[in-house]
Coordinates of C-alpha atoms in Angstrom, one line a residue:
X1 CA 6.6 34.0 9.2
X2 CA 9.3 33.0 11.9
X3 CA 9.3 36.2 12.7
X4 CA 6.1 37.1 13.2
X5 CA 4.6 33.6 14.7
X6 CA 3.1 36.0 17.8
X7 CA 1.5 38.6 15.3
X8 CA -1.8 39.4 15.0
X9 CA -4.3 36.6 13.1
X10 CA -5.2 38.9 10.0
X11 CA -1.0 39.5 9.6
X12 CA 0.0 35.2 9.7
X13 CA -2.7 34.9 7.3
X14 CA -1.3 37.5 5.0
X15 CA 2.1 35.9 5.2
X16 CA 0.8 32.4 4.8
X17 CA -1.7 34.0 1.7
X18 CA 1.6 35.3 0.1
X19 CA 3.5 31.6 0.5
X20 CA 1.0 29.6 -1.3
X21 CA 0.1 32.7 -4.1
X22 CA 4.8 32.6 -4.5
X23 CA 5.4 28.6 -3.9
X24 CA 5.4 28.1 -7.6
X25 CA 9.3 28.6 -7.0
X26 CA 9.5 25.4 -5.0
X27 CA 9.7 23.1 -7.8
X28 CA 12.9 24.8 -8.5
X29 CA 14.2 23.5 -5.3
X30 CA 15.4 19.8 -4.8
X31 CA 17.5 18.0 -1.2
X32 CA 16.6 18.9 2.1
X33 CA 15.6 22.2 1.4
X34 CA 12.0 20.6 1.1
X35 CA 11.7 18.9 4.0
X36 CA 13.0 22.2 6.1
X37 CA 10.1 24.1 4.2
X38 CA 7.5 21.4 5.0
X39 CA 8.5 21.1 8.2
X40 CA 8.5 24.9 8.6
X41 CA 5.1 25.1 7.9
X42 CA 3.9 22.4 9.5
X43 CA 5.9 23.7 13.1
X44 CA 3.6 26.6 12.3
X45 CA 0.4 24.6 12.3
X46 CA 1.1 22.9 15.1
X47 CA 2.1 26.2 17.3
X48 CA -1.4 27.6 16.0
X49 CA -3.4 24.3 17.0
X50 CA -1.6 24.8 20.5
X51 CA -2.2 27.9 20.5
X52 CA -6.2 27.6 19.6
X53 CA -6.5 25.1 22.3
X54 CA -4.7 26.5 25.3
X55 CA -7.7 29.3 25.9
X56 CA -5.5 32.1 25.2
X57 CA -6.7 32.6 21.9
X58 CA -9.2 35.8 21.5
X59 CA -10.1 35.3 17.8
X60 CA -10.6 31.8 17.4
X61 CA -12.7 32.1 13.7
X62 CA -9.5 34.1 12.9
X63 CA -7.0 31.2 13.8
X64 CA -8.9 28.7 12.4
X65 CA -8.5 30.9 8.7
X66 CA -4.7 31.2 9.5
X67 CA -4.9 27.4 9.8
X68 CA -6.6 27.1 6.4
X69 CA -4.2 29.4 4.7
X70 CA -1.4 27.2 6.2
X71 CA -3.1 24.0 5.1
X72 CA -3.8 25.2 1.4
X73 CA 0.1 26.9 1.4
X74 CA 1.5 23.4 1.7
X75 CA -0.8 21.6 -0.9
X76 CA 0.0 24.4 -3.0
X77 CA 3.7 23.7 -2.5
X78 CA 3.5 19.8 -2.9
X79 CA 1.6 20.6 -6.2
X80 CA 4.8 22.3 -7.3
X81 CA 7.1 19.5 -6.6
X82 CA 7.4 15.9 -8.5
X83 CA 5.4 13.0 -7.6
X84 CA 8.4 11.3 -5.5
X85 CA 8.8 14.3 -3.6
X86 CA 4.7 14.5 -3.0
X87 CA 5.2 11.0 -1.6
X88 CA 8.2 12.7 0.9
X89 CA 5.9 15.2 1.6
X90 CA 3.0 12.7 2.7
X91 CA 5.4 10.4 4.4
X92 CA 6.5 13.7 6.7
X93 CA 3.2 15.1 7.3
X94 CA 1.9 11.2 8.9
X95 CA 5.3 11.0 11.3
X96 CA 4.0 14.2 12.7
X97 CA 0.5 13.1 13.6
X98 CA 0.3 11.9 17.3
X99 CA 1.2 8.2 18.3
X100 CA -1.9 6.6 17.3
X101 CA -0.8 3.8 19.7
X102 CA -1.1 5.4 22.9
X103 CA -4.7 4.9 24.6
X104 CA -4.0 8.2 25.8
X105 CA -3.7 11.8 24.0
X106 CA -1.9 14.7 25.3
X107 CA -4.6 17.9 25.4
X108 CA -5.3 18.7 22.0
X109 CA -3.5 15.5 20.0
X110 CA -6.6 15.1 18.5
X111 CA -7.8 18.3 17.5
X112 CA -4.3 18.2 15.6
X113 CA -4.9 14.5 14.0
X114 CA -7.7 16.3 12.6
X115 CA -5.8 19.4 11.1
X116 CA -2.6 17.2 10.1
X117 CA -5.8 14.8 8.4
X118 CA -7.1 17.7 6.7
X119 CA -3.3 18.9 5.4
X120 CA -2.2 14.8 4.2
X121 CA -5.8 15.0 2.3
X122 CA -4.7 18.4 0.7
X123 CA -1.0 17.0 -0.4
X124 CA -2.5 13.7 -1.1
X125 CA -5.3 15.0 -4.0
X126 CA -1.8 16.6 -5.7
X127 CA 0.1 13.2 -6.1
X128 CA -1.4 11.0 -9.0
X129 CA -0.8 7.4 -7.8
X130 CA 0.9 5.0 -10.4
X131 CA 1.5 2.0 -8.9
X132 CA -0.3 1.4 -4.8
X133 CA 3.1 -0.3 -3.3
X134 CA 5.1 3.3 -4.3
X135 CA 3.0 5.5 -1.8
X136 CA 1.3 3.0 0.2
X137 CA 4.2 1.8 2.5
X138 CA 4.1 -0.2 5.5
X139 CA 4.2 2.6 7.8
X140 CA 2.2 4.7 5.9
X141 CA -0.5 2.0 5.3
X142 CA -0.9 1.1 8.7
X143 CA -1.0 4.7 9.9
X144 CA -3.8 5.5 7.6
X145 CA -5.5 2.0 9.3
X146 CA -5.2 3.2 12.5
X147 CA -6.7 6.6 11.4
X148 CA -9.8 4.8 10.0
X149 CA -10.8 3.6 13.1
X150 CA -10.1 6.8 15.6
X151 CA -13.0 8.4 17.8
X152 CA -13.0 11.5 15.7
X153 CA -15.5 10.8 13.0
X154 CA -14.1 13.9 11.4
X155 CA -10.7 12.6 10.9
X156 CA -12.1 8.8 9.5
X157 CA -14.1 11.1 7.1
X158 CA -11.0 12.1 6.5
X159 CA -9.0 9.2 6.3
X160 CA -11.3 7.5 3.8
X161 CA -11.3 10.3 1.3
X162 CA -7.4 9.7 1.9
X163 CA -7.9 6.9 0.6
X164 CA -9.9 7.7 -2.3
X165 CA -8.0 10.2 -3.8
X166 CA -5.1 7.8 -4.0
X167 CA -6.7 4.5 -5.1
X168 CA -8.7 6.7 -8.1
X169 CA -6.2 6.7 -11.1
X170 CA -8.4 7.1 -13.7
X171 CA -11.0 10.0 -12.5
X172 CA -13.7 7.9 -11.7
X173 CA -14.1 9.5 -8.3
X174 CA -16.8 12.1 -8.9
X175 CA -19.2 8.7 -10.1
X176 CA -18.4 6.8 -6.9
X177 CA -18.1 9.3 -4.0
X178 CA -22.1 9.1 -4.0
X179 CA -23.5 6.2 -5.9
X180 CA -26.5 5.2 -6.4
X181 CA -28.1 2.2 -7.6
X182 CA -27.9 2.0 -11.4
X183 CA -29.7 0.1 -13.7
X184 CA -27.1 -0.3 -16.2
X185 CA -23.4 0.8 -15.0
X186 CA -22.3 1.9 -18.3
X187 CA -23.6 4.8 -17.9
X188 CA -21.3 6.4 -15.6
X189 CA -18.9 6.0 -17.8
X190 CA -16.6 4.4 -15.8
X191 CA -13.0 3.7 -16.4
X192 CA -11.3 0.3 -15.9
X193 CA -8.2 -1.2 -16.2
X194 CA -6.4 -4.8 -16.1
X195 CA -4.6 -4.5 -12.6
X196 CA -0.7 -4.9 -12.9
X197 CA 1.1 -7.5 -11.6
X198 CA 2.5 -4.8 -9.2
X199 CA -0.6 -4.3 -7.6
X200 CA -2.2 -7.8 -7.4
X201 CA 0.9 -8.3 -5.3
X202 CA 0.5 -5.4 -3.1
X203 CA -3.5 -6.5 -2.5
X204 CA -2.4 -10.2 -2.0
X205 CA -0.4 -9.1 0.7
X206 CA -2.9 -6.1 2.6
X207 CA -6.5 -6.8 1.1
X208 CA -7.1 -8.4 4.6
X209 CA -6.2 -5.1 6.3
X210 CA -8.0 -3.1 4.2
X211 CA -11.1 -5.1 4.8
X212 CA -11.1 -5.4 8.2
X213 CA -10.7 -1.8 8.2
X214 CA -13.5 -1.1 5.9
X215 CA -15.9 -3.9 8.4
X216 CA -14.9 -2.0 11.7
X217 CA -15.3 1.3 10.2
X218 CA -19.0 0.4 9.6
X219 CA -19.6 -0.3 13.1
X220 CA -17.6 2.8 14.3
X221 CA -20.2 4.8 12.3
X222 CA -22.8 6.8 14.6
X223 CA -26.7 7.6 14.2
X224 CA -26.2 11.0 13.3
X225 CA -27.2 13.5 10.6
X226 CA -23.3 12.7 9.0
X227 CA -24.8 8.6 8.7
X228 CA -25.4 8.5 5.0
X229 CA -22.0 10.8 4.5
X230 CA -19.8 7.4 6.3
X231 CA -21.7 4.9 4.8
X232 CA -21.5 6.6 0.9
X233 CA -17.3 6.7 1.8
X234 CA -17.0 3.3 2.8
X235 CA -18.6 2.4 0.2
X236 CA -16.4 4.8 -2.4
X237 CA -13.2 2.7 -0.6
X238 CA -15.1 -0.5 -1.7
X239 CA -15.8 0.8 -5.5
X240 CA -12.6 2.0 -5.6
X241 CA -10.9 -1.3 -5.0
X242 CA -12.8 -3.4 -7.4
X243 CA -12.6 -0.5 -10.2
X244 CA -8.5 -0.4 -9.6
X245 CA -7.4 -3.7 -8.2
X246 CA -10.5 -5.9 -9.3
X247 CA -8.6 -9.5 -9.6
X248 CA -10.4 -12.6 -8.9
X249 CA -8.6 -13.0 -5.0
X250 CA -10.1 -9.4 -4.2
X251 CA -12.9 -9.5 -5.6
X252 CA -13.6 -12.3 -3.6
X253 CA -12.1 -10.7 -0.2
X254 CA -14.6 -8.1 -1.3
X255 CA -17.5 -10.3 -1.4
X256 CA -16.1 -11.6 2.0
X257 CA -16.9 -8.2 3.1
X258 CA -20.1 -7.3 1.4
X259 CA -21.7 -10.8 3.8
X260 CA -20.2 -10.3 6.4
X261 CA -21.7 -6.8 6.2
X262 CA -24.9 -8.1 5.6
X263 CA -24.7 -10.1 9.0
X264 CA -23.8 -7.2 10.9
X265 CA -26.5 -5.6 9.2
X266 CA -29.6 -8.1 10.5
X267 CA -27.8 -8.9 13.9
X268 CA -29.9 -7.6 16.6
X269 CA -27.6 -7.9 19.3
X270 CA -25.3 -5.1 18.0
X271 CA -27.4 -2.4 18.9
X272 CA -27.8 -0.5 15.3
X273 CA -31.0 2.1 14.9
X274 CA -33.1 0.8 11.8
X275 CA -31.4 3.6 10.0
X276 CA -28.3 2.4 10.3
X277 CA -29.3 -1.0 9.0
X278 CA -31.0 0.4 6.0
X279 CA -28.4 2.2 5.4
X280 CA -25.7 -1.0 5.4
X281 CA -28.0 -2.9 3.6
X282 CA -28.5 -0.3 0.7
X283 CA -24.3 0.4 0.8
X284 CA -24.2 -3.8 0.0
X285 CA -27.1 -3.7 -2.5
X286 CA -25.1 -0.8 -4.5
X287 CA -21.9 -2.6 -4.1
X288 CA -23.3 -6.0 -5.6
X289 CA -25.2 -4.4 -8.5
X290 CA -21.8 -2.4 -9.3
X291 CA -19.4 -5.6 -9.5
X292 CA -21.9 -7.7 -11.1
X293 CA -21.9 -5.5 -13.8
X294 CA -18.2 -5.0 -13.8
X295 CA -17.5 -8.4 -13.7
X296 CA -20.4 -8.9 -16.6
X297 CA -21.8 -11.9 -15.0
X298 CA -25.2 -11.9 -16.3
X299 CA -26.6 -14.6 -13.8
X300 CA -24.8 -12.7 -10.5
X301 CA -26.3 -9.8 -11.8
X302 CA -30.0 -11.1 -12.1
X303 CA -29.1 -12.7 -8.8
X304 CA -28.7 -8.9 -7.3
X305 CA -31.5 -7.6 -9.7
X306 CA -34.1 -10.2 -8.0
X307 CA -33.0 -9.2 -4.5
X308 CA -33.2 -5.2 -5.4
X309 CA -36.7 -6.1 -6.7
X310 CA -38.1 -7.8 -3.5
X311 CA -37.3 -5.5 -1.5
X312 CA -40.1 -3.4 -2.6
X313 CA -42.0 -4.9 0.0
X314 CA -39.7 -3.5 2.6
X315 CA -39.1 -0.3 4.7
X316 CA -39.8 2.3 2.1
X317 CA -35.8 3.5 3.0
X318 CA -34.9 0.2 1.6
X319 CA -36.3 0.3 -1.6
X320 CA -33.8 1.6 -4.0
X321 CA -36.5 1.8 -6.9
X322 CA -38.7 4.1 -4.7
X323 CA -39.7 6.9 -6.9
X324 CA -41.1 8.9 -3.5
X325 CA -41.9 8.6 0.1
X326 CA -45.2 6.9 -0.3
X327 CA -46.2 3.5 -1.0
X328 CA -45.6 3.6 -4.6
X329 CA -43.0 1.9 -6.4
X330 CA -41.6 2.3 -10.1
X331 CA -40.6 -0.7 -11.7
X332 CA -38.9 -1.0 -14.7
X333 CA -41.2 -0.8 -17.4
X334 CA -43.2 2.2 -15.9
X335 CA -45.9 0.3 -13.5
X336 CA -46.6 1.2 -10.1
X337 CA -48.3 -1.2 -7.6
X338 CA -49.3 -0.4 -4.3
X339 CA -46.9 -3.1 -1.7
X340 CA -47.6 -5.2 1.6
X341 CA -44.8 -3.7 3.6
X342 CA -42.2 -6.1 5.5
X343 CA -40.7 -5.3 8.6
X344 CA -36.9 -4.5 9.2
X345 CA -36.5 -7.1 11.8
X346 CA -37.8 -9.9 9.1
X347 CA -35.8 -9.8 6.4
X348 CA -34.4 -13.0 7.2
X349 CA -37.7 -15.0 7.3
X350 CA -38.7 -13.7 4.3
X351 CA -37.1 -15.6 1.2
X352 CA -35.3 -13.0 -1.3
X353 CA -34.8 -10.4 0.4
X354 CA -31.1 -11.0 1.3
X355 CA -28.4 -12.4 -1.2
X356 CA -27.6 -15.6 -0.5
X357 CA -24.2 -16.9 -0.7
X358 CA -24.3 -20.2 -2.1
X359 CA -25.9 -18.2 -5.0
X360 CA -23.3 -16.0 -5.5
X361 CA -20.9 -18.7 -5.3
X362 CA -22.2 -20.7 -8.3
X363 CA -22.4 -18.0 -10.4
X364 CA -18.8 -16.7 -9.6
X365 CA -18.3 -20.4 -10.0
X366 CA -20.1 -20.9 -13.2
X367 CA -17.7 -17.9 -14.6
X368 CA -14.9 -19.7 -13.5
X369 CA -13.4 -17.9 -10.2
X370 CA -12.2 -19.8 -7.2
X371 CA -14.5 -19.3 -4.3
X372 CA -13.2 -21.7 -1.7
X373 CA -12.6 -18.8 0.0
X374 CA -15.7 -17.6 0.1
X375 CA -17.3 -20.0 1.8
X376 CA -14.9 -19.1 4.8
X377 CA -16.3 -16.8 7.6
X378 CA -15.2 -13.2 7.9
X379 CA -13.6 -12.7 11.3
X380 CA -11.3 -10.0 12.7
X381 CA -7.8 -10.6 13.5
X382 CA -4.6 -8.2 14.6
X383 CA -2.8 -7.1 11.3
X384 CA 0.0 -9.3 10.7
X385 CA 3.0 -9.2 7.8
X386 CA 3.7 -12.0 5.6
X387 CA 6.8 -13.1 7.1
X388 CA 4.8 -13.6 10.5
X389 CA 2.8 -15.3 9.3
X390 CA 5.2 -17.5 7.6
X391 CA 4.3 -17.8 4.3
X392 CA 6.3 -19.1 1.5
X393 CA 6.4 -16.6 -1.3
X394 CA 7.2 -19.4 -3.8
X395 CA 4.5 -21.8 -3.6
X396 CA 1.9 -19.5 -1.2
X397 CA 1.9 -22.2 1.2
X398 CA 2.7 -21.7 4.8
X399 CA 5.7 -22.8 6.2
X400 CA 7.0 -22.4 9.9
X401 CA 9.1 -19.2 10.7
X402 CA 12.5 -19.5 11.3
X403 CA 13.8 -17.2 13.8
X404 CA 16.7 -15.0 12.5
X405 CA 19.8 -15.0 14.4
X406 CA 21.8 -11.5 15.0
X407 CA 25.1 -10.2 14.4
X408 CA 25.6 -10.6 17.8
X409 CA 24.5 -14.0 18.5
X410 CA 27.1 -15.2 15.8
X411 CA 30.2 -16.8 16.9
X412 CA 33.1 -17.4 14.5
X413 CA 36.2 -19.8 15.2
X414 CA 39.0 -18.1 13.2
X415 CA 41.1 -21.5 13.9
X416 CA 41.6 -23.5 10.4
X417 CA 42.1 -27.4 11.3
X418 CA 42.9 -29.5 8.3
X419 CA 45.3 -32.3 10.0
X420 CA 43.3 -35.6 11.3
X421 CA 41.5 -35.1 14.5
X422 CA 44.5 -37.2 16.5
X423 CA 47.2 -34.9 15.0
X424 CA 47.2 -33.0 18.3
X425 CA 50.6 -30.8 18.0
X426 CA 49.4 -29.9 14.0
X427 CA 45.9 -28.6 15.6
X428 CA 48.2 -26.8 18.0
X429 CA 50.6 -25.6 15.4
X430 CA 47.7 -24.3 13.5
X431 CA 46.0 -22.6 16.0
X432 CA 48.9 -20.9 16.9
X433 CA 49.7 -19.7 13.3
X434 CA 46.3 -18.2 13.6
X435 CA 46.9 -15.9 16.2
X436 CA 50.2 -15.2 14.9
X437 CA 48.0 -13.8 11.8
X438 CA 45.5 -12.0 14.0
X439 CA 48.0 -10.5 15.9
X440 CA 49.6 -9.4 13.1
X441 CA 46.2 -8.2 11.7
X442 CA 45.5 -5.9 15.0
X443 CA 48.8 -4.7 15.5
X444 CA 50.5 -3.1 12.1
X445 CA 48.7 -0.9 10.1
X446 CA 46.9 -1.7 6.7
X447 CA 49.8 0.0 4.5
X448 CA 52.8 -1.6 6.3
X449 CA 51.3 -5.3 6.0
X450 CA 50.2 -4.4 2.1
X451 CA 54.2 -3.3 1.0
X452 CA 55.5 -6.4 2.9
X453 CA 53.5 -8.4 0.9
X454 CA 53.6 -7.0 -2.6
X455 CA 57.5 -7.0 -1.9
X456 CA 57.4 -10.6 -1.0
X457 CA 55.3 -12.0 -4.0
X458 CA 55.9 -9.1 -6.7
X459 CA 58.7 -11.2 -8.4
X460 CA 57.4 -14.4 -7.8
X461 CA 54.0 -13.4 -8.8
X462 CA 55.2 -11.7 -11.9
X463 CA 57.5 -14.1 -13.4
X464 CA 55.1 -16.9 -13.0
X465 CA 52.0 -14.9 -14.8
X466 CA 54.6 -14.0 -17.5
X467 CA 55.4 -17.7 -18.1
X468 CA 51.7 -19.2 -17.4
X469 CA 50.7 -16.6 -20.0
X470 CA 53.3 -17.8 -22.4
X471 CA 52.8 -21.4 -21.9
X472 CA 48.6 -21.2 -23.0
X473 CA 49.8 -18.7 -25.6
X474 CA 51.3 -21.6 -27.8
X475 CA 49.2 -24.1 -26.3
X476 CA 46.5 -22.2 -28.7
X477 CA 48.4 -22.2 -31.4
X478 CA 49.5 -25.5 -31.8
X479 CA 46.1 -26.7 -31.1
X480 CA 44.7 -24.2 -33.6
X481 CA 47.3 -25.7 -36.1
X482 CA 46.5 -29.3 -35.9
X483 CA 44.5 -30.9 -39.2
X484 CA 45.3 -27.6 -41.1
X485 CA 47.3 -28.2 -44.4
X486 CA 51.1 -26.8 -44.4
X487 CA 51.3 -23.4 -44.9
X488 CA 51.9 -23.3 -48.6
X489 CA 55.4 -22.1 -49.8
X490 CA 56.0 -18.2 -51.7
X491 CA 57.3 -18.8 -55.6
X492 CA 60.6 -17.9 -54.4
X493 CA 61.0 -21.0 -52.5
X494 CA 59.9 -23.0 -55.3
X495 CA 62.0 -25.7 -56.6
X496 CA 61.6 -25.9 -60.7
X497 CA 62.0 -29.5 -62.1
X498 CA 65.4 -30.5 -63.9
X499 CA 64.2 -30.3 -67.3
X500 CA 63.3 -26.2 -66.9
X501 CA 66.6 -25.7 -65.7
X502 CA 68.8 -23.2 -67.7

């Protein structure tokens, strides 16, 4: 392929066909041999995206398949390889996307965050994720944030699927990646787990990200035909994270969300199209009805059920027991009623048709979770790591950061002092010993200073060991003889009485 990276499209896409049909061998192959490959391949993509871009291109359909067969080559050959290498693999595919800080993109950065998106979502649906802190990093975390929130819809499409095919560890994707409203949740068939200790750590420390991301993705969505496509992935992320990491601190962060979601939603100032809005608010009802029942909280879930059920009366897109288009609802039971419609813009003045806080907060309350928190608004902040924000890992509590000082900011006084402070010629005496020693120290090498000294204390040294050893030797044994009875004498030592005497 080196050889032939100016061929014809139809003969790259041969090569690249033959690579992923042969790369079976690859899990043969351990070291730096991987990364070369990887990095091979993805020199390759990059070339082509150039390439594609710079107008010289003739067959453009063509290089877009050669692009494919390079994409699906390298997921082939991550599938080969172990999990800790797929995790190498993933780490190397994100340092080659563009700096995601730079306001500015060179011409075609992000036509190639979109195919290097594309390729991370192809190695990432090989790995099977065991515990979140092994393959979400720090760097790797926050360069998946900053992809969430890029211009190219594509690649935050992208990005969240990312995420869901790394959060889902027990196949319960294919339920959530479009869920609808359910009246009992039992019948996906969901899979849930306790969340490890390893995990509630990880979540304590980026649940905060992760919703802020999820809050600004929602308003980064745009009116378009791909509306319902966003809103069903953010909502996936938010599943996702109460199916795998559902502990009482983010399943609260979660609620956080899901209300301060509901704001954005009936906010006119923000500009949203009444699609949109239905659309947010149908994304929250979904998300509610789905932890309720998770959590199995019957009175948060009649809570949800009540609001689902009066919003019969509004836009017929935000009914979620609509059986059609018209003006007919199904209720459960099998009536239909014709409904007095309510407007979009007054779902605040009419009673029941949002969830109320304080309501979910007794019955979280009632079931015995802490929901100080919730109580506390939902505002955006710039990301920020535990130890800058000062917080004590022992207790949780925050304590001020102390600056730490550098190797060079050290200073070390080599000078040893231990006469009184007006012993003036001892001080001088000592601190001229000292540089005797360093001098000494900087001067002769290692091995000449090492024989002097063995030379000097070997029979010293030796002789007194020998007699130290000796000396607790038969400290232990008369110690270990005292209060013990005389050893007895053998029958030859034995002195018979006078009267057996021959």
């Amino acid at each position: 392929l080196d050889s032939m990276s100016t061929a014809d499209a139809s003969i790259r896409i041969g090569i690249a066909t033959v690579l992923s049909n042969i790369v079976s061998i690859a899990g043969t192959s351990i070291g730096p041999l991987l990364l070369s490959i990887f990095n091979s391949l993805l020199k390759h993509l990059r070339t082509s995206v150039d390439f594609k871009r710079s107008g010289k291109c003739k067959d453009t359909e063509a290089e877009k398949m050669y692009q494919e067969a390079l994409i699906n080559a390298m997921g082939d050959f991550a599938n080969a390889l172990p999990d800790y290498q797929k995790v190498e693999m993933m780490m190397f595919t994100v340092g080659n996307i563009p700096n995601l800080d730079e306001k500015r993109f060179k011409q075609g950065d992000e036509f190639l965050q979109h195919v290097l998106v594309k390729t991370l979502l192809k190695v990432a649906t090989k790995y099977r994720t065991a515990y979140l802190a092994t393959v979400f990093t720090e760097s790797f975390l926050r360069t998946l944030i900053q992809l969430a929130l890029v211009n190219d819809s594509q690649v935050r499409l992208g990005t969240q699927q990312i995420f869901h095919t790394l959060l889902d560890r027990h196949d319960n994707l294919s339920h959530l990646s479009h869920l609808p409203y359910v009246l009992d949740v039992s019948d996906l068939q969901l899979t849930v787990e306790k969340c490890s200790r390893a995990d509630q750590m990880f979540m304590r420390k980026h649940i905060h990200d992760m919703t802020q991301m999820l809050y600004r993705a929602v308003t980064l969505v745009a009116d378009d035909g791909n509306l319902q496509l966003h809103m069903d992935a953010i909502q996936c992320t938010m599943s996702l994270l109460c199916i795998e990491v559902g502990f009482d601190e983010t399943l609260i962060e979660l609620f956080r969300l899901a209300f301060a979601l509901q704001t954005l939603a009936v906010d006119p100032s923000n500009g949203f199209s009444a699609e949109k809005r239905i659309a947010l608010h149908n994304l929250i009802a979904k998300y509610m009805n789905l932890a309720a029942q998770l959590m199995a909280n019957p009175s948060l879930c009649q809570h949800v059920q009540q609001v689902v059920a009066c919003r019969v009366r509004g836009p017929p897109g935000l009914n979620l027991l609509l059986d059609d288009k018209h003006d007919e609802v199904h209720i459960v039971g099998g009536t239909t009623e014709a409904v007095e419609r309510v407007e979009l813009s007054m779902l605040v003045e009419v009673e029941g048709m949002l969830f109320e806080r304080n309501d979910v907060a007794d019955c979280l309350k009632a079931a015995g979770k802490d929901v100080s928190r919730l109580s506390q608004p939902f505002t955006l902040s710039s990301s920020k790591s535990a130890q800058e924000k000062g917080i004590d890992e022992t207790d949780g509590k925050t304590s001020p950061f102390l600056p730490m000082a550098g190797i060079d900011d050290v200073s070390i006084d080599l000078s040893v002092d231990w006469t009184p402070p007006e012993s003036v010629r001892q001080s001088r005496r000592n601190t001229e010993h000292t540089e005797q020693v360093l001098a000494s120290i900087r001067n002769r090498s290692f091995e000449d200073q090492a024989d002097e000294s063995c030379a000097r204390h070997e029979a010293g040294d030796l002789s007194r060991t020998v007699s130290r050893l000796l000396a607790r030797n038969a400290d232990t044994v008369r110690m270990a003889n005292i209060g013990r009875p005389a050893k007895p004498k053998n029958i030859f030592e034995m002195n018979l009485p006078t009267a057996f005497a021959l």
